[in-house]
Amino acid sequence: MLLKRLSEAFGPSGQEQDVRAVLQEELNDYISEWKRDALGNLIAVKPASSGPRVMLAAHMDECGLMVTHVDGAGLLHFRKVGGLDDRVLVSKSVVVGKKRVAGVIGAKAIHLQKPQERTQVIPHNSLYIDIGAKSKEEALKMVNIGDYVVFDTKFGEFGTGMVKGKAFDDRAGCAVLAEVLKEDYSMPVYGAFTVQEEIGLRGAGVAAYAVDPDLAIVLEGTTCNDVSGADEHGYCTHLGGGPAITVMDASAISNKKMVAELVRLAEEHNIPYQFKRSITGGSDAGRINVSRDGVPVVVVSVPCRYIHSPVSVLQLSDFEHTIALVKLFLRSIEGGFRV
Amino acid sequence: METKEFLKQMVEETGVSGFECRVAGLISRVFGEVCDDVQRDVLGNVIAVRRGEGDGKRPSIMLAGHMDEIGLMVTKIDERGFLKFTQVGGIDPRTLVSQEVVVHGREDVLGIIGLKPPHLMSPADRNKAIPMHDLQIDVGMPVEKVKELIRVGDVVTVKRSFMELGKDVVACKAMDDRVAVAVIYECLQELKKLRHVADVYAVATVQEEVGLRGATVSTYGINPDIGIALDVCHAAMPGVPEQDTAPMGKGPSLAFGANIHPKIYERLVEVAKEYNIPFTPDPTPAGTGTDLWAMQISRAGIPTGLISIPSRYMHTSVETVSMADVKMSGRLLAYFIASIDAAFVEGLLCY
Amino acid sequence: MKELIKRLVEAYGPAGSEECVRNLIMEEVRPYVDEVQVDALGNLIAIKRGGSKKLMLSSHMDEIGVMVTHIDENGFLRFYNVGGLSPFSLIGNRCYFANGTVGVFGTEQLDAMKDLTMSKMFIDIGAASREEAAEKVRIGDTAAIKREFVDLGNRLVAKAMDDRIACAIQIEALKQVEKPVYDVYAVFSVQEEVGLRGARVAAFGITPDLGIAIDVTRTGDTPKSATMDVALGKGPTVKVRDSSVLCTPAVRHHMEEVAKANNIPYQLEVLERGGTDAGAIQLTKSGVPAGVMSIPCRYIHTASEMVDYRDVEHGVRFLVKLMETEYKG
């Protein structure tokens, strides 16, 4: 399954090559022209001579860690890549560097902690990765300073109709985009798999500058907090509710006509849909929207619980419905679209 | 000119972000001696070009070191002629207490940021850092005279002369980032002895301290094949973990990570090893906090590299650097430029 | 002109929903300009030809507001802010939606007022159920603060003076200017309050030789206010800097010369927090010389923003003269 291979690929911001490789292999038979740039964006081009120039974007990178120091005892100290909550780091297994060395992020045993320590968040700069090395020299034979680190999480089925895995933000979007690109359309379509979203929406802007699209759709795996104890108005999205359409977030306001068209199509074809019910956080749309003289954008997301952590959860029906809705949208604008 | 003398002249000159005119004049003149052409763009960036060898399309390399310095700006002249002020760029107000300053009004006016003497302070007050809005500049003139010379919006710099500490270390205000301009100058002089096919755009950028603004527009205008930024990084000092700093006098620090193209980092490392130039690798997961952050995402994306010069006491008026580091950084940059050809540039798009 | 100001400030137009304001302005300026365009983000660009160089003016149409993110089973709406808005400024206020629906702001029971956040507030539109509310309002709809225009004589008070007062000045100046020495691209921009987005793309499309934004600025003339040497009634300002821009010194100098030559009172402005469209214009492509004329305004980003009408009148004259005087760089 493509989503499994994408989820398990190693790809923190700035180190996306594994993800690129998975996508290129998957789409090899469908795409004749690939573009690359100085940052590592991968753009699948589906040329056509008429109709609006459409850019679809999903980011390949995930949150992770980077080894910045190896101490005398052979323990690896690290900095965060992207917005990871310090609290999710403790007591996890990780994979380090090109050799994929196994490591663990431990914590002082609870027996050894003072009562007040137990209630405090352990900051990431006092955590470390243990790769079983006994000394700095031994550690440096296994890893290098600057090596990237990701969580060691296996993709798998979960509950009823759900799957779990790491990096659904935004490998879910990558998988949706890959499926959408397997069909042909009568207008030019650019499928941009972007880099460095998690550290500041870095890849999408330069990709949009190169593509110079008439309109763009950003595909995301987005926040979902439909869990016990949360206020319903804080859910943001809910699993099983279908693709989430963003009206506005901290980085961009979606084009109203594109939103309306998505809603019309979903209702006409009985595809469940929901609006994303928070405006915090940003996406690649923020950069694409203000590229050159302006690009109308909309964000469509697969709701994912527990993003930016070692394990996220999505409902497969939402994933399939997102693919279906995006394809329908593309079909509906083949003859042109007035934004 | 000796690089050290150029650095001395630069750091003693004024050039607060947005008001770089004076230092820009100096840099234009000196760069002009070693370049084919010098221009200033709309924002005031100094762009000097040294052309490479050969006809046809040559690779282009942009070097960026920012010439702006942090400073203060007058917000109000009160009824007694004291000046209230705000900052331009990030300033720790604790470093301003008891400083002599120069207010750049219709003419340069000497001022003092005074402090209430300890005798008049309560013990509790003595332990409190004074916020910027409670500080004021005293220019010792009647208010009418002050208003003739000074207006709201005038910029202010700390008064400081270039100092040599021992044989190698120098200190002054504005080392961040005029030391990088000195490195570019060192490199341009070194390039006279070397052969290079790449066109070199030596840019002294403006407004880095307020948001990388000069680099944003100059990179767009030049649209180089490769962009190299030069900036200062934190040198080892007491109380700061070793891994967050680079040693002084032991060569530049070379950052790698998402903000840097991996092949440019690799090439810098190869060149440094080949010419026995020591360096400190600096793993940087995301932003480097330098002009490079803006340069990388100009237009359709620019391959980037970063060379940093270790400096102690950043954003104070006694920023300290090693001249040996300036020398080594300049040489590394020159040899790197000499190593670049069209094939290398083409390879930068192959991931 | 007060009538025009009243219509503008009372028009509905939170960031991203500027259609009503745009239509109003389009009707107003069309007879006085050579061409009117609307771009991909919704900026209105009124072009008046007069020279070879391009002068871009920018006043933003959008205002701060709120966006509905949830409707509960009893018909209450949860919301987020659109643009910089303090929850404290909403207490006791009302809002209205594009379709005219009016709501009042309410708060959950709080232990202490300082705990107030936007997420502890809701909007009551008088609906008794989710279904009833959904007939009037949908998730993703935006609302503006509801407050009428008041004429206090010299002083005018309204919501959205930021930045409709500048829109009014820009419209009036387009009406009055006879011989601009530039091709004037008068942009009525969108989405300033959420990050100068409209002006950024408009400037890219236009590539002006000179950019001047018109906006409001804070003052230091109220009891125990922050230190700022700007007051109502002393004329429009020539901005030196704010968080988004260090105005090009030559443009600032040019603006001061124009004001002096035409006996227009002006103040120098150093704004410590806040940004304007000029910040985006200046960084367009390889750089654009940019300046700002501001109208001093008290209580910015509340329902009662106050300006002085004499500053507005001087602002119109100032803008006309800026269009009629060549910038030599």
mmCIF file of N, CA, C and O in Angstrom, chain C residues 185-228:
data_model
loop_
_atom_site.group_PDB
_atom_site.id
_atom_site.type_symbol
_atom_site.label_atom_id
_atom_site.label_comp_id
_atom_site.label_asym_id
_atom_site.label_seq_id
_atom_site.Cartn_x
_atom_site.Cartn_y
_atom_site.Cartn_z
ATOM 1 N N TYR C 185 -1.507 53.864 -10.090
ATOM 2 C CA TYR C 185 -2.202 52.610 -9.824
ATOM 3 C C TYR C 185 -2.720 52.693 -8.395
ATOM 4 O O TYR C 185 -1.968 52.450 -7.446
ATOM 5 N N ALA C 186 -3.981 53.093 -8.266
ATOM 6 C CA ALA C 186 -4.550 53.248 -6.931
ATOM 7 C C ALA C 186 -5.130 51.902 -6.511
ATOM 8 O O ALA C 186 -6.163 51.480 -7.017
ATOM 9 N N VAL C 187 -4.419 51.226 -5.613
ATOM 10 C CA VAL C 187 -4.843 49.892 -5.194
ATOM 11 C C VAL C 187 -5.674 49.993 -3.925
ATOM 12 O O VAL C 187 -5.282 50.656 -2.968
ATOM 13 N N PHE C 188 -6.840 49.371 -3.955
ATOM 14 C CA PHE C 188 -7.635 49.189 -2.744
ATOM 15 C C PHE C 188 -7.413 47.729 -2.392
ATOM 16 O O PHE C 188 -7.963 46.833 -3.044
ATOM 17 N N SER C 189 -6.565 47.481 -1.410
ATOM 18 C CA SER C 189 -6.017 46.142 -1.242
ATOM 19 C C SER C 189 -6.859 45.291 -0.296
ATOM 20 O O SER C 189 -7.632 45.800 0.513
ATOM 21 N N VAL C 190 -6.673 43.988 -0.407
ATOM 22 C CA VAL C 190 -7.354 43.016 0.460
ATOM 23 C C VAL C 190 -6.347 42.436 1.458
ATOM 24 O O VAL C 190 -5.134 42.538 1.275
ATOM 25 N N GLN C 191 -6.878 41.845 2.514
ATOM 26 C CA GLN C 191 -6.113 40.987 3.427
ATOM 27 C C GLN C 191 -4.865 41.636 4.028
ATOM 28 O O GLN C 191 -3.865 40.969 4.273
ATOM 29 N N GLU C 192 -4.949 42.946 4.287
ATOM 30 C CA GLU C 192 -3.825 43.589 4.962
ATOM 31 C C GLU C 192 -3.736 43.108 6.397
ATOM 32 O O GLU C 192 -2.657 42.850 6.916
ATOM 33 N N GLU C 193 -4.897 42.984 7.026
ATOM 34 C CA GLU C 193 -4.943 42.671 8.462
ATOM 35 C C GLU C 193 -4.439 41.265 8.779
ATOM 36 O O GLU C 193 -4.184 40.935 9.934
ATOM 37 N N VAL C 194 -4.333 40.418 7.783
ATOM 38 C CA VAL C 194 -3.842 39.059 8.031
ATOM 39 C C VAL C 194 -2.449 38.847 7.433
ATOM 40 O O VAL C 194 -1.979 37.725 7.329
ATOM 41 N N GLY C 195 -1.771 39.932 7.054
ATOM 42 C CA GLY C 195 -0.376 39.780 6.625
ATOM 43 C C GLY C 195 -0.012 40.463 5.313
ATOM 44 O O GLY C 195 0.831 39.950 4.586
ATOM 45 N N LEU C 196 -0.593 41.602 5.041
ATOM 46 C CA LEU C 196 -0.205 42.424 3.879
ATOM 47 C C LEU C 196 -0.250 41.621 2.583
ATOM 48 O O LEU C 196 0.567 41.814 1.689
ATOM 49 N N ARG C 197 -1.225 40.706 2.486
ATOM 50 C CA ARG C 197 -1.177 39.772 1.357
ATOM 51 C C ARG C 197 -1.619 40.409 0.047
ATOM 52 O O ARG C 197 -1.059 40.122 -1.005
ATOM 53 N N GLY C 198 -2.640 41.242 0.105
ATOM 54 C CA GLY C 198 -3.139 41.842 -1.128
ATOM 55 C C GLY C 198 -2.102 42.750 -1.771
ATOM 56 O O GLY C 198 -1.820 42.643 -2.967
ATOM 57 N N ALA C 199 -1.515 43.638 -0.978
ATOM 58 C CA ALA C 199 -0.552 44.596 -1.525
ATOM 59 C C ALA C 199 0.652 43.878 -2.115
ATOM 60 O O ALA C 199 1.216 44.306 -3.121
ATOM 61 N N ARG C 200 1.032 42.752 -1.498
ATOM 62 C CA ARG C 200 2.191 42.006 -1.979
ATOM 63 C C ARG C 200 1.983 41.565 -3.433
ATOM 64 O O ARG C 200 2.823 41.796 -4.290
ATOM 65 N N VAL C 201 0.840 40.939 -3.701
ATOM 66 C CA VAL C 201 0.639 40.418 -5.055
ATOM 67 C C VAL C 201 0.300 41.548 -6.033
ATOM 68 O O VAL C 201 0.686 41.481 -7.205
ATOM 69 N N ALA C 202 -0.384 42.585 -5.552
ATOM 70 C CA ALA C 202 -0.697 43.718 -6.437
ATOM 71 C C ALA C 202 0.603 44.375 -6.885
ATOM 72 O O ALA C 202 0.787 44.680 -8.063
ATOM 73 N N ALA C 203 1.519 44.572 -5.949
ATOM 74 C CA ALA C 203 2.785 45.223 -6.287
ATOM 75 C C ALA C 203 3.580 44.368 -7.262
ATOM 76 O O ALA C 203 4.221 44.881 -8.180
ATOM 77 N N PHE C 204 3.516 43.064 -7.093
ATOM 78 C CA PHE C 204 4.241 42.183 -8.031
ATOM 79 C C PHE C 204 3.685 42.365 -9.434
ATOM 80 O O PHE C 204 4.430 42.450 -10.410
ATOM 81 N N GLY C 205 2.361 42.431 -9.542
ATOM 82 C CA GLY C 205 1.730 42.582 -10.842
ATOM 83 C C GLY C 205 2.019 43.936 -11.474
ATOM 84 O O GLY C 205 2.208 44.035 -12.676
ATOM 85 N N ILE C 206 2.081 44.965 -10.649
ATOM 86 C CA ILE C 206 2.253 46.332 -11.162
ATOM 87 C C ILE C 206 3.723 46.676 -11.407
ATOM 88 O O ILE C 206 4.067 47.333 -12.357
ATOM 89 N N THR C 207 4.608 46.193 -10.538
ATOM 90 C CA THR C 207 6.027 46.597 -10.516
ATOM 91 C C THR C 207 6.159 48.121 -10.553
ATOM 92 O O THR C 207 6.639 48.700 -11.533
ATOM 93 N N PRO C 208 5.748 48.781 -9.485
ATOM 94 C CA PRO C 208 5.766 50.245 -9.500
ATOM 95 C C PRO C 208 7.177 50.826 -9.375
ATOM 96 O O PRO C 208 8.101 50.153 -8.924
ATOM 97 N N ASP C 209 7.305 52.086 -9.784
ATOM 98 C CA ASP C 209 8.565 52.812 -9.589
ATOM 99 C C ASP C 209 8.582 53.489 -8.224
ATOM 100 O O ASP C 209 9.642 53.879 -7.725
ATOM 101 N N LEU C 210 7.401 53.671 -7.665
ATOM 102 C CA LEU C 210 7.274 54.292 -6.346
ATOM 103 C C LEU C 210 5.997 53.767 -5.704
ATOM 104 O O LEU C 210 4.977 53.636 -6.390
ATOM 105 N N GLY C 211 6.061 53.460 -4.415
ATOM 106 C CA GLY C 211 4.870 52.985 -3.725
ATOM 107 C C GLY C 211 4.579 53.840 -2.504
ATOM 108 O O GLY C 211 5.490 54.164 -1.740
ATOM 109 N N ILE C 212 3.323 54.224 -2.341
ATOM 110 C CA ILE C 212 2.922 54.952 -1.134
ATOM 111 C C ILE C 212 1.682 54.280 -0.558
ATOM 112 O O ILE C 212 0.668 54.139 -1.246
ATOM 113 N N ALA C 213 1.795 53.828 0.682
ATOM 114 C CA ALA C 213 0.640 53.252 1.355
ATOM 115 C C ALA C 213 -0.021 54.331 2.190
ATOM 116 O O ALA C 213 0.643 55.247 2.679
ATOM 117 N N ILE C 214 -1.327 54.210 2.350
ATOM 118 C CA ILE C 214 -2.061 55.133 3.205
ATOM 119 C C ILE C 214 -2.730 54.279 4.269
ATOM 120 O O ILE C 214 -3.434 53.314 3.957
ATOM 121 N N ASP C 215 -2.459 54.606 5.512
ATOM 122 C CA ASP C 215 -2.988 53.776 6.593
ATOM 123 C C ASP C 215 -3.252 54.661 7.806
ATOM 124 O O ASP C 215 -3.026 55.875 7.758
ATOM 125 N N VAL C 216 -3.720 54.044 8.886
ATOM 126 C CA VAL C 216 -3.872 54.803 10.129
ATOM 127 C C VAL C 216 -2.670 54.506 11.025
ATOM 128 O O VAL C 216 -1.985 53.496 10.836
ATOM 129 N N THR C 217 -2.407 55.374 11.967
ATOM 130 C CA THR C 217 -1.331 55.120 12.925
ATOM 131 C C THR C 217 -1.789 55.480 14.328
ATOM 132 O O THR C 217 -2.776 56.191 14.508
ATOM 133 N N ARG C 218 -1.071 54.942 15.297
ATOM 134 C CA ARG C 218 -1.417 55.203 16.693
ATOM 135 C C ARG C 218 -1.031 56.630 17.093
ATOM 136 O O ARG C 218 -0.303 57.294 16.371
ATOM 137 N N THR C 219 -1.481 57.039 18.263
ATOM 138 C CA THR C 219 -1.151 58.375 18.749
ATOM 139 C C THR C 219 -0.606 58.277 20.167
ATOM 140 O O THR C 219 -0.727 57.243 20.828
ATOM 141 N N GLY C 220 -0.011 59.356 20.635
ATOM 142 C CA GLY C 220 0.487 59.404 22.011
ATOM 143 C C GLY C 220 -0.167 60.547 22.752
ATOM 144 O O GLY C 220 0.440 61.147 23.627
ATOM 145 N N ASP C 221 -1.431 60.844 22.388
ATOM 146 C CA ASP C 221 -2.067 62.052 22.918
ATOM 147 C C ASP C 221 -3.242 61.757 23.842
ATOM 148 O O ASP C 221 -4.098 62.600 24.053
ATOM 149 N N THR C 222 -3.296 60.548 24.397
ATOM 150 C CA THR C 222 -4.369 60.222 25.340
ATOM 151 C C THR C 222 -3.744 60.033 26.722
ATOM 152 O O THR C 222 -2.525 59.875 26.830
ATOM 153 N N PRO C 223 -4.555 60.072 27.797
ATOM 154 C CA PRO C 223 -3.971 59.987 29.146
ATOM 155 C C PRO C 223 -3.067 58.752 29.321
ATOM 156 O O PRO C 223 -3.470 57.643 28.967
ATOM 157 N N LYS C 224 -1.873 58.984 29.823
ATOM 158 C CA LYS C 224 -0.891 57.928 30.115
ATOM 159 C C LYS C 224 -0.739 56.952 28.951
ATOM 160 O O LYS C 224 -0.726 55.739 29.144
ATOM 161 N N SER C 225 -0.649 57.485 27.754
ATOM 162 C CA SER C 225 -0.491 56.612 26.594
ATOM 163 C C SER C 225 0.980 56.243 26.449
ATOM 164 O O SER C 225 1.837 56.771 27.145
ATOM 165 N N ALA C 226 1.268 55.331 25.514
ATOM 166 C CA ALA C 226 2.650 54.986 25.216
ATOM 167 C C ALA C 226 3.319 56.210 24.604
ATOM 168 O O ALA C 226 2.657 57.100 24.076
ATOM 169 N N THR C 227 4.658 56.236 24.701
ATOM 170 C CA THR C 227 5.396 57.365 24.143
ATOM 171 C C THR C 227 5.304 57.350 22.629
ATOM 172 O O THR C 227 5.764 56.419 21.988
ATOM 173 N N MET C 228 4.674 58.370 22.085
ATOM 174 C CA MET C 228 4.627 58.494 20.631
ATOM 175 C C MET C 228 4.302 59.930 20.302
ATOM 176 O O MET C 228 3.355 60.491 20.843
#
